[in-house]
Amino acid sequence: MSLAPLLAASPTIQVHAFAAMAAFGLGIVQLTAPKGTLPHRTLGWVWVVLMATVALSSFWIHTIRTYGDFSLIHILSIVTLVALPGAVLDARRHRVAKHAKGMRVLFLAALVIAGLFTFLPGRIMHDVAFGTETAPD
């Protein structure tokens, strides 16, 4: 495992990846820690900012192009940017079950499932985790 491929990537990809990794770690804490506490609310805002950073930064990443400069993953970025304020609003309106479900779905879809695709061969995170593929002599 080496961060070299990620550190050699563009600043946008670095911001995107490090924000995603931080959101993943913090998301695990948020999902397992006591709810409704000041730390949960404070860290929740940090998580929302991290997720917005991940989603927004994706619009400047064009390594996979399905539709012009964009791919299907950009649809998930739009959904994330729409769902985040809705989930925050649910919490502020004390719709706790709806808030919890929305945040769990965002964590699973936007971080876990989308994140797994970054480990496919030829992707930067694959090279980070498993090393750079080299052609045989």
Tab-separated table of C-alpha atoms in Angstrom:
chain	number	residue	atom	x	y	z
A	1	MET	CA	0.000	0.000	0.000
A	2	SER	CA	1.316	3.409	-0.994
A	3	LEU	CA	-0.221	6.864	-1.125
A	4	ALA	CA	2.184	7.791	-3.942
A	5	PRO	CA	-0.398	7.337	-6.751
A	6	LEU	CA	-2.870	9.557	-4.914
A	7	LEU	CA	-0.249	12.166	-4.064
A	8	ALA	CA	0.757	12.240	-7.741
A	9	ALA	CA	-2.849	12.887	-8.818
A	10	SER	CA	-4.345	16.307	-9.459
A	11	PRO	CA	-5.227	18.492	-6.452
A	12	THR	CA	-8.937	18.006	-7.229
A	13	ILE	CA	-8.625	14.227	-7.018
A	14	GLN	CA	-6.631	14.546	-3.801
A	15	VAL	CA	-9.265	16.786	-2.193
A	16	HIS	CA	-12.010	14.433	-3.395
A	17	ALA	CA	-10.283	11.280	-2.117
A	18	PHE	CA	-9.145	12.651	1.247
A	19	ALA	CA	-12.586	14.172	1.909
A	20	ALA	CA	-14.183	10.818	1.040
A	21	MET	CA	-11.827	8.920	3.331
A	22	ALA	CA	-12.470	11.359	6.179
A	23	ALA	CA	-16.234	11.173	5.586
A	24	PHE	CA	-16.064	7.376	5.617
A	25	GLY	CA	-14.216	7.261	8.949
A	26	LEU	CA	-16.384	9.933	10.519
A	27	GLY	CA	-19.500	8.265	9.118
A	28	ILE	CA	-18.662	5.047	10.952
A	29	VAL	CA	-18.292	7.046	14.164
A	30	GLN	CA	-21.597	8.836	13.542
A	31	LEU	CA	-23.474	5.618	12.819
A	32	THR	CA	-22.194	3.860	15.939
A	33	ALA	CA	-21.988	6.668	18.522
A	34	PRO	CA	-24.882	7.942	20.654
A	35	LYS	CA	-27.349	10.087	18.747
A	36	GLY	CA	-28.800	13.480	19.640
A	37	THR	CA	-25.748	14.577	21.593
A	38	LEU	CA	-23.747	17.743	20.996
A	39	PRO	CA	-20.802	15.731	19.613
A	40	HIS	CA	-23.171	13.918	17.209
A	41	ARG	CA	-24.606	17.195	15.955
A	42	THR	CA	-21.196	18.864	15.664
A	43	LEU	CA	-19.559	15.932	13.906
A	44	GLY	CA	-22.676	15.630	11.765
A	45	TRP	CA	-22.067	19.110	10.370
A	46	VAL	CA	-18.451	18.197	9.663
A	47	TRP	CA	-19.676	15.053	7.856
A	48	VAL	CA	-22.142	17.095	5.774
A	49	VAL	CA	-19.371	19.500	4.722
A	50	LEU	CA	-17.092	16.582	3.853
A	51	MET	CA	-19.835	14.916	1.789
A	52	ALA	CA	-20.602	18.172	-0.016
A	53	THR	CA	-16.892	18.512	-0.766
A	54	VAL	CA	-16.790	14.972	-2.169
A	55	ALA	CA	-19.867	15.572	-4.324
A	56	LEU	CA	-18.853	19.020	-5.566
A	57	SER	CA	-15.259	18.062	-6.320
A	58	SER	CA	-16.468	15.169	-8.474
A	59	PHE	CA	-17.680	17.631	-11.106
A	60	TRP	CA	-14.038	18.509	-11.865
A	61	ILE	CA	-12.995	14.860	-12.211
A	62	HIS	CA	-13.444	13.469	-15.703
A	63	THR	CA	-11.441	10.243	-15.737
A	64	ILE	CA	-14.527	8.240	-16.726
A	65	ARG	CA	-16.544	9.832	-19.521
A	66	THR	CA	-19.889	8.306	-20.426
A	67	TYR	CA	-21.855	11.410	-21.361
A	68	GLY	CA	-19.484	14.100	-22.606
A	69	ASP	CA	-17.217	14.963	-19.683
A	70	PHE	CA	-19.450	13.184	-17.176
A	71	SER	CA	-20.350	9.663	-16.072
A	72	LEU	CA	-23.140	7.981	-14.145
A	73	ILE	CA	-21.317	8.666	-10.880
A	74	HIS	CA	-22.028	12.370	-11.372
A	75	ILE	CA	-25.742	11.594	-11.010
A	76	LEU	CA	-24.945	10.268	-7.540
A	77	SER	CA	-23.164	13.550	-6.810
A	78	ILE	CA	-26.297	15.491	-7.730
A	79	VAL	CA	-28.462	13.176	-5.616
A	80	THR	CA	-26.047	13.627	-2.705
A	81	LEU	CA	-26.163	17.417	-2.978
A	82	VAL	CA	-29.982	17.303	-2.956
A	83	ALA	CA	-30.267	14.681	-0.206
A	84	LEU	CA	-27.840	16.276	2.264
A	85	PRO	CA	-29.925	19.403	2.966
A	86	GLY	CA	-33.060	17.258	3.148
A	87	ALA	CA	-31.538	14.970	5.766
A	88	VAL	CA	-30.293	17.955	7.777
A	89	LEU	CA	-33.739	19.539	7.580
A	90	ASP	CA	-35.282	16.277	8.794
A	91	ALA	CA	-33.058	16.415	11.882
A	92	ARG	CA	-33.873	20.057	12.531
A	93	ARG	CA	-37.591	19.249	12.279
A	94	HIS	CA	-37.134	16.320	14.700
A	95	ARG	CA	-38.029	13.710	12.066
A	96	VAL	CA	-35.361	11.478	13.548
A	97	ALA	CA	-36.253	8.225	11.756
A	98	LYS	CA	-36.313	9.927	8.355
A	99	HIS	CA	-33.046	11.742	9.124
A	100	ALA	CA	-31.346	8.528	10.240
A	101	LYS	CA	-32.525	6.619	7.170
A	102	GLY	CA	-31.406	9.387	4.810
A	103	MET	CA	-27.951	9.560	6.341
A	104	ARG	CA	-27.555	5.759	6.321
A	105	VAL	CA	-28.547	5.621	2.646
A	106	LEU	CA	-26.101	8.422	1.787
A	107	PHE	CA	-23.314	6.676	3.676
A	108	LEU	CA	-23.994	3.357	1.973
A	109	ALA	CA	-24.600	4.634	-1.582
A	110	ALA	CA	-22.292	7.643	-1.822
A	111	LEU	CA	-19.376	6.311	0.213
A	112	VAL	CA	-19.432	2.522	0.482
A	113	ILE	CA	-20.842	1.461	-2.891
A	114	ALA	CA	-19.316	4.307	-4.912
A	115	GLY	CA	-16.071	3.870	-2.976
A	116	LEU	CA	-15.828	0.190	-3.868
A	117	PHE	CA	-15.754	1.137	-7.552
A	118	THR	CA	-12.632	3.219	-6.932
A	119	PHE	CA	-10.753	0.005	-6.162
A	120	LEU	CA	-11.253	-1.455	-9.658
A	121	PRO	CA	-8.054	-2.070	-11.661
A	122	GLY	CA	-6.866	1.047	-13.474
A	123	ARG	CA	-8.232	3.425	-10.824
A	124	ILE	CA	-5.987	5.466	-8.514
A	125	MET	CA	-7.302	3.898	-5.295
A	126	HIS	CA	-6.618	0.441	-6.718
A	127	ASP	CA	-3.003	1.497	-7.189
A	128	VAL	CA	-2.937	2.950	-3.674
A	129	ALA	CA	-4.262	-0.243	-2.096
A	130	PHE	CA	-2.716	-2.913	-4.301
A	131	GLY	CA	0.207	-1.264	-6.079
A	132	THR	CA	0.576	-0.098	-9.643
A	133	GLU	CA	0.084	-2.763	-12.267
A	134	THR	CA	3.121	-3.330	-14.447
A	135	ALA	CA	3.214	-5.185	-17.741
A	136	PRO	CA	5.230	-8.420	-17.796
A	137	ASP	CA	8.523	-8.383	-19.726
